[in-house]
Amino acid sequence: MTLLDLGRIRLFCTSLGPQAREDAPTLLLVHGWGGDGREWSPHAEVLAGRFRILVPDLRGHGRSEVPDEGNTPAEMAEDLAALLESVGAGPVVAVGHSMGVQVVNLLAVRHPNAVRSVIALDPAHGADEAEAARIPARLAEYREHGARAAAALVAGAFSPQAPPGLRTAHLRTVLGTPDHVIAQAYAGMYTDPGAVGVRPHSETCLRRRTQPALTVWSFEEYAEWERGTLRVPGSRVEHWPHTGHYLHEERTERTIRLIRDWAAGEQPG
């Protein structure tokens, strides 16, 4: 675990498992908005027996540097490109959750040689018209109240089956995220020039992604929409019902199997 000076940013990153294996790719595990790399701890420890694992804290989050400006998925993707070059990793299987999916998709589009494939878990993209209509008011709340407003959204993101303590852990983490980072990251997802969170812009970004991708949604309608965007052979979309937004933590063992089998080149049923 170390704070790496990448020139453009200092990122905290955990590295587990063998440094290089010809028979297995590196896994890059990327958290979402208002989170940090700790949420990947159980996945990383299990998967490190077979893969090299990199778990960064995105800029403005966790123990990474907090810039005054530029805390957006686009800049985060460039940070990760610099990280992979610095540690000599790639092409990676890039695994993202929520905003982290935007980050790994942008990494895949902008730096295609750095990414072997993408695993996207409940992405922060594909907002339909109804969801898009709520974005301006939410952004205004985040600009005024920062992490406190974000915590209200996070509190409702869990299913009744979520493990005890998971909601509290995420509320603590998001409340520790700087207010300006919360607002800038949300704008970077949905309203900034080039943002890819709203459905038409999401579709454009997904068409530009040339790597195979496995996407898991907690909402069937969004899963059906994304199935219609698939263009790369080997890509697929799954729907996990009765699961909250943090599905990788609500269903940790299932997520570990999903990542392991995909990264190993298998196609689980």
Short mmCIF file of C-alpha atoms in Angstrom, two decimals:
data_model
loop_
_atom_site.label_atom_id
_atom_site.label_comp_id
_atom_site.label_asym_id
_atom_site.label_seq_id
_atom_site.Cartn_x
_atom_site.Cartn_y
_atom_site.Cartn_z
CA MET A 1 0.00 0.00 0.00
CA THR A 2 1.54 3.28 -1.02
CA LEU A 3 0.95 6.85 -2.16
CA LEU A 4 2.28 7.05 -5.71
CA ASP A 5 3.40 10.35 -7.24
CA LEU A 6 2.26 10.08 -10.85
CA GLY A 7 3.30 13.62 -11.79
CA ARG A 8 -0.26 14.74 -12.50
CA ILE A 9 -1.60 13.47 -9.13
CA ARG A 10 -0.63 11.47 -6.04
CA LEU A 11 -2.80 8.37 -5.78
CA PHE A 12 -3.02 5.90 -2.93
CA CYS A 13 -3.03 2.36 -4.30
CA THR A 14 -3.06 -1.13 -2.84
CA SER A 15 -1.24 -3.84 -4.79
CA LEU A 16 -1.79 -7.52 -3.99
CA GLY A 17 -0.86 -10.83 -5.57
CA PRO A 18 1.98 -11.71 -7.95
CA GLN A 19 3.59 -8.81 -9.79
CA ALA A 20 3.22 -10.50 -13.17
CA ARG A 21 1.82 -13.74 -14.52
CA GLU A 22 1.79 -14.72 -18.15
CA ASP A 23 -1.33 -16.84 -17.67
CA ALA A 24 -3.45 -14.25 -15.84
CA PRO A 25 -4.17 -10.53 -16.32
CA THR A 26 -3.97 -7.77 -13.76
CA LEU A 27 -7.28 -6.75 -12.19
CA LEU A 28 -7.90 -3.04 -11.65
CA LEU A 29 -10.70 -2.57 -9.08
CA VAL A 30 -12.23 0.92 -9.13
CA HIS A 31 -14.68 2.28 -6.56
CA GLY A 32 -17.48 4.75 -7.13
CA TRP A 33 -18.61 8.24 -6.14
CA GLY A 34 -17.96 9.08 -2.50
CA GLY A 35 -16.29 5.71 -1.87
CA ASP A 36 -12.75 4.41 -1.63
CA GLY A 37 -10.78 1.26 -2.32
CA ARG A 38 -11.61 -0.34 1.01
CA GLU A 39 -14.87 -1.66 -0.41
CA TRP A 40 -12.86 -4.05 -2.60
CA SER A 41 -10.88 -5.55 0.30
CA PRO A 42 -12.60 -8.96 0.47
CA HIS A 43 -12.56 -9.34 -3.31
CA ALA A 44 -8.91 -8.33 -3.57
CA GLU A 45 -7.72 -10.71 -0.86
CA VAL A 46 -9.42 -13.73 -2.44
CA LEU A 47 -8.53 -12.90 -6.04
CA ALA A 48 -4.89 -12.14 -5.20
CA GLY A 49 -4.22 -15.86 -5.05
CA ARG A 50 -4.60 -15.97 -8.82
CA PHE A 51 -4.23 -12.42 -10.15
CA ARG A 52 -2.23 -9.27 -9.61
CA ILE A 53 -4.63 -6.78 -8.03
CA LEU A 54 -4.50 -2.98 -8.13
CA VAL A 55 -6.97 -1.03 -5.97
CA PRO A 56 -6.62 2.76 -6.23
CA ASP A 57 -8.39 5.50 -4.34
CA LEU A 58 -9.59 7.90 -7.05
CA ARG A 59 -8.51 11.53 -6.88
CA GLY A 60 -10.35 13.42 -4.16
CA HIS A 61 -11.33 10.17 -2.45
CA GLY A 62 -9.89 8.06 0.33
CA ARG A 63 -6.19 8.68 0.93
CA SER A 64 -5.41 10.10 -2.52
CA GLU A 65 -4.59 13.73 -3.23
CA VAL A 66 -7.54 16.16 -3.25
CA PRO A 67 -7.18 18.77 -6.01
CA ASP A 68 -9.17 21.99 -5.89
CA GLU A 69 -10.46 21.36 -9.41
CA GLY A 70 -10.75 18.52 -11.90
CA ASN A 71 -12.29 15.85 -9.69
CA THR A 72 -14.14 14.26 -12.60
CA PRO A 73 -14.34 10.81 -14.22
CA ALA A 74 -12.45 12.11 -17.26
CA GLU A 75 -9.48 13.22 -15.16
CA MET A 76 -9.71 10.08 -13.02
CA ALA A 77 -9.38 7.95 -16.16
CA GLU A 78 -6.21 9.79 -17.10
CA ASP A 79 -4.91 9.25 -13.56
CA LEU A 80 -5.43 5.52 -13.93
CA ALA A 81 -3.66 5.47 -17.29
CA ALA A 82 -0.68 7.11 -15.58
CA LEU A 83 -0.94 4.62 -12.71
CA LEU A 84 -0.84 1.59 -15.02
CA GLU A 85 2.15 3.00 -16.87
CA SER A 86 3.94 3.77 -13.60
CA VAL A 87 3.58 0.25 -12.20
CA GLY A 88 4.05 -1.53 -15.52
CA ALA A 89 0.61 -3.13 -15.60
CA GLY A 90 -1.59 -3.84 -18.57
CA PRO A 91 -3.59 -4.64 -20.40
CA VAL A 92 -5.86 -5.01 -17.37
CA VAL A 93 -9.32 -6.30 -16.69
CA ALA A 94 -10.82 -3.03 -15.49
CA VAL A 95 -13.58 -3.54 -12.92
CA GLY A 96 -15.67 -0.53 -11.93
CA HIS A 97 -18.67 0.16 -9.72
CA SER A 98 -21.07 3.09 -10.30
CA MET A 99 -18.98 6.18 -11.15
CA GLY A 100 -16.03 3.81 -11.34
CA VAL A 101 -17.66 2.30 -14.45
CA GLN A 102 -17.53 5.68 -16.15
CA VAL A 103 -13.86 5.91 -15.19
CA VAL A 104 -12.92 2.48 -16.56
CA ASN A 105 -14.99 2.98 -19.72
CA LEU A 106 -13.22 6.28 -20.41
CA LEU A 107 -9.90 4.56 -19.71
CA ALA A 108 -10.82 1.82 -22.19
CA VAL A 109 -11.90 4.31 -24.87
CA ARG A 110 -8.98 6.72 -24.48
CA HIS A 111 -6.26 4.14 -23.78
CA PRO A 112 -7.42 0.97 -25.53
CA ASN A 113 -4.06 -0.76 -25.22
CA ALA A 114 -4.24 -0.46 -21.43
CA VAL A 115 -7.52 -2.39 -21.06
CA ARG A 116 -8.17 -6.01 -21.98
CA SER A 117 -11.83 -6.02 -20.97
CA VAL A 118 -14.31 -4.25 -18.69
CA ILE A 119 -16.52 -5.46 -15.86
CA ALA A 120 -19.18 -2.84 -15.10
CA LEU A 121 -21.16 -3.20 -11.87
CA ASP A 122 -24.36 -1.11 -11.59
CA PRO A 123 -22.95 1.67 -13.77
CA ALA A 124 -23.52 5.40 -13.33
CA HIS A 125 -24.51 5.69 -16.96
CA GLY A 126 -27.63 5.27 -19.04
CA ALA A 127 -29.77 7.81 -17.18
CA ASP A 128 -33.14 7.91 -18.94
CA GLU A 129 -35.29 11.02 -19.41
CA ALA A 130 -36.94 10.74 -16.01
CA GLU A 131 -33.61 10.33 -14.22
CA ALA A 132 -31.97 13.07 -16.28
CA ALA A 133 -34.74 15.48 -15.24
CA ARG A 134 -33.69 15.05 -11.59
CA ILE A 135 -30.01 15.76 -12.20
CA PRO A 136 -30.05 19.61 -12.09
CA ALA A 137 -31.78 19.72 -8.70
CA ARG A 138 -29.46 17.08 -7.30
CA LEU A 139 -26.39 18.92 -8.53
CA ALA A 140 -27.64 22.12 -6.91
CA GLU A 141 -28.01 20.22 -3.62
CA TYR A 142 -24.49 18.81 -3.89
CA ARG A 143 -23.05 22.24 -4.64
CA GLU A 144 -24.80 23.71 -1.63
CA HIS A 145 -24.55 20.86 0.90
CA GLY A 146 -21.82 18.58 -0.48
CA ALA A 147 -21.34 15.27 1.28
CA ARG A 148 -24.37 15.68 3.54
CA ALA A 149 -26.65 15.72 0.51
CA ALA A 150 -24.81 12.80 -1.05
CA ALA A 151 -25.23 10.79 2.14
CA ALA A 152 -29.01 11.08 1.84
CA LEU A 153 -28.83 9.42 -1.60
CA VAL A 154 -26.38 6.75 -0.46
CA ALA A 155 -28.58 5.84 2.53
CA GLY A 156 -31.31 4.61 0.19
CA ALA A 157 -29.05 2.57 -2.07
CA PHE A 158 -29.22 -0.76 -0.20
CA SER A 159 -31.59 -3.70 -0.37
CA PRO A 160 -33.18 -5.26 2.73
CA GLN A 161 -30.75 -8.14 2.25
CA ALA A 162 -27.65 -5.94 2.61
CA PRO A 163 -25.17 -7.20 5.24
CA PRO A 164 -25.35 -5.46 8.62
CA GLY A 165 -23.03 -2.47 8.80
CA LEU A 166 -22.70 -1.94 5.05
CA ARG A 167 -24.93 1.14 4.95
CA THR A 168 -23.18 2.69 7.96
CA ALA A 169 -19.75 2.04 6.46
CA HIS A 170 -20.67 3.81 3.22
CA LEU A 171 -22.29 6.72 5.02
CA ARG A 172 -19.08 7.24 7.00
CA THR A 173 -17.01 7.11 3.82
CA VAL A 174 -19.15 9.50 1.79
CA LEU A 175 -19.36 11.97 4.68
CA GLY A 176 -15.56 11.99 4.73
CA THR A 177 -15.37 12.97 1.06
CA PRO A 178 -14.71 16.70 0.52
CA ASP A 179 -17.81 18.65 -0.45
CA HIS A 180 -16.30 20.13 -3.62
CA VAL A 181 -15.26 16.65 -4.79
CA ILE A 182 -18.83 15.40 -4.41
CA ALA A 183 -20.19 18.25 -6.54
CA GLN A 184 -17.43 18.20 -9.17
CA ALA A 185 -17.59 14.44 -9.62
CA TYR A 186 -21.37 14.49 -10.03
CA ALA A 187 -21.17 17.29 -12.59
CA GLY A 188 -18.40 15.39 -14.35
CA MET A 189 -20.66 12.38 -14.61
CA TYR A 190 -23.76 14.12 -15.91
CA THR A 191 -23.59 17.80 -16.85
CA ASP A 192 -20.04 18.84 -17.81
CA PRO A 193 -19.13 19.03 -21.51
CA GLY A 194 -18.29 15.48 -22.55
CA ALA A 195 -20.11 13.86 -19.62
CA VAL A 196 -21.35 10.36 -20.46
CA GLY A 197 -23.96 9.66 -17.76
CA VAL A 198 -27.13 10.55 -19.68
CA ARG A 199 -28.37 7.85 -22.03
CA PRO A 200 -27.60 9.33 -25.49
CA HIS A 201 -24.06 10.23 -24.39
CA SER A 202 -23.68 6.86 -22.69
CA GLU A 203 -24.57 5.11 -25.93
CA THR A 204 -21.96 7.11 -27.81
CA CYS A 205 -19.28 6.20 -25.27
CA LEU A 206 -20.23 2.52 -25.28
CA ARG A 207 -20.06 2.40 -29.09
CA ARG A 208 -16.48 3.67 -28.88
CA ARG A 209 -15.42 0.96 -26.43
CA THR A 210 -13.74 -1.82 -28.42
CA GLN A 211 -13.11 -4.28 -25.57
CA PRO A 212 -15.52 -7.03 -24.50
CA ALA A 213 -17.53 -6.08 -21.45
CA LEU A 214 -19.59 -7.79 -18.78
CA THR A 215 -22.20 -5.52 -17.18
CA VAL A 216 -24.33 -6.32 -14.14
CA TRP A 217 -27.38 -4.20 -13.29
CA SER A 218 -29.66 -4.17 -10.29
CA PHE A 219 -32.48 -2.80 -12.53
CA GLU A 220 -33.95 -4.94 -15.31
CA GLU A 221 -34.97 -1.97 -17.49
CA TYR A 222 -31.41 -0.66 -17.55
CA ALA A 223 -30.09 -4.15 -18.28
CA GLU A 224 -32.43 -4.43 -21.27
CA TRP A 225 -31.34 -1.02 -22.53
CA GLU A 226 -27.66 -1.89 -22.30
CA ARG A 227 -28.14 -5.24 -24.04
CA GLY A 228 -29.21 -3.20 -27.05
CA THR A 229 -25.89 -1.33 -27.07
CA LEU A 230 -23.61 -4.39 -27.25
CA ARG A 231 -21.42 -4.50 -30.34
CA VAL A 232 -18.25 -6.33 -29.27
CA PRO A 233 -18.29 -10.16 -29.45
CA GLY A 234 -18.18 -11.83 -26.06
CA SER A 235 -19.92 -8.97 -24.28
CA ARG A 236 -23.00 -9.60 -22.17
CA VAL A 237 -25.32 -8.00 -19.60
CA GLU A 238 -26.73 -9.62 -16.46
CA HIS A 239 -29.49 -8.56 -14.11
CA TRP A 240 -29.23 -9.41 -10.40
CA PRO A 241 -32.69 -8.89 -8.87
CA HIS A 242 -33.34 -8.09 -5.21
CA THR A 243 -29.95 -6.39 -4.92
CA GLY A 244 -29.03 -2.82 -4.00
CA HIS A 245 -26.70 -0.47 -5.81
CA TYR A 246 -23.60 -1.75 -3.98
CA LEU A 247 -24.20 -5.19 -5.41
CA HIS A 248 -20.51 -6.15 -5.30
CA GLU A 249 -20.67 -5.86 -1.50
CA GLU A 250 -24.16 -7.18 -0.98
CA ARG A 251 -23.20 -10.28 -2.96
CA THR A 252 -19.48 -10.48 -2.37
CA GLU A 253 -18.95 -14.17 -3.10
CA ARG A 254 -21.02 -14.06 -6.28
CA THR A 255 -19.05 -11.01 -7.44
CA ILE A 256 -15.74 -12.71 -6.74
CA ARG A 257 -16.81 -15.72 -8.82
CA LEU A 258 -18.00 -13.42 -11.60
CA ILE A 259 -14.71 -11.52 -11.76
CA ARG A 260 -12.59 -14.66 -11.43
CA ASP A 261 -14.38 -16.56 -14.17
CA TRP A 262 -14.50 -13.62 -16.57
CA ALA A 263 -10.84 -12.76 -16.05
CA ALA A 264 -9.87 -16.38 -16.52
CA GLY A 265 -11.64 -16.40 -19.87
CA GLU A 266 -14.53 -18.59 -18.77
CA GLN A 267 -18.17 -17.85 -19.47
CA PRO A 268 -20.17 -18.78 -16.35
CA GLY A 269 -23.82 -19.56 -16.68
#
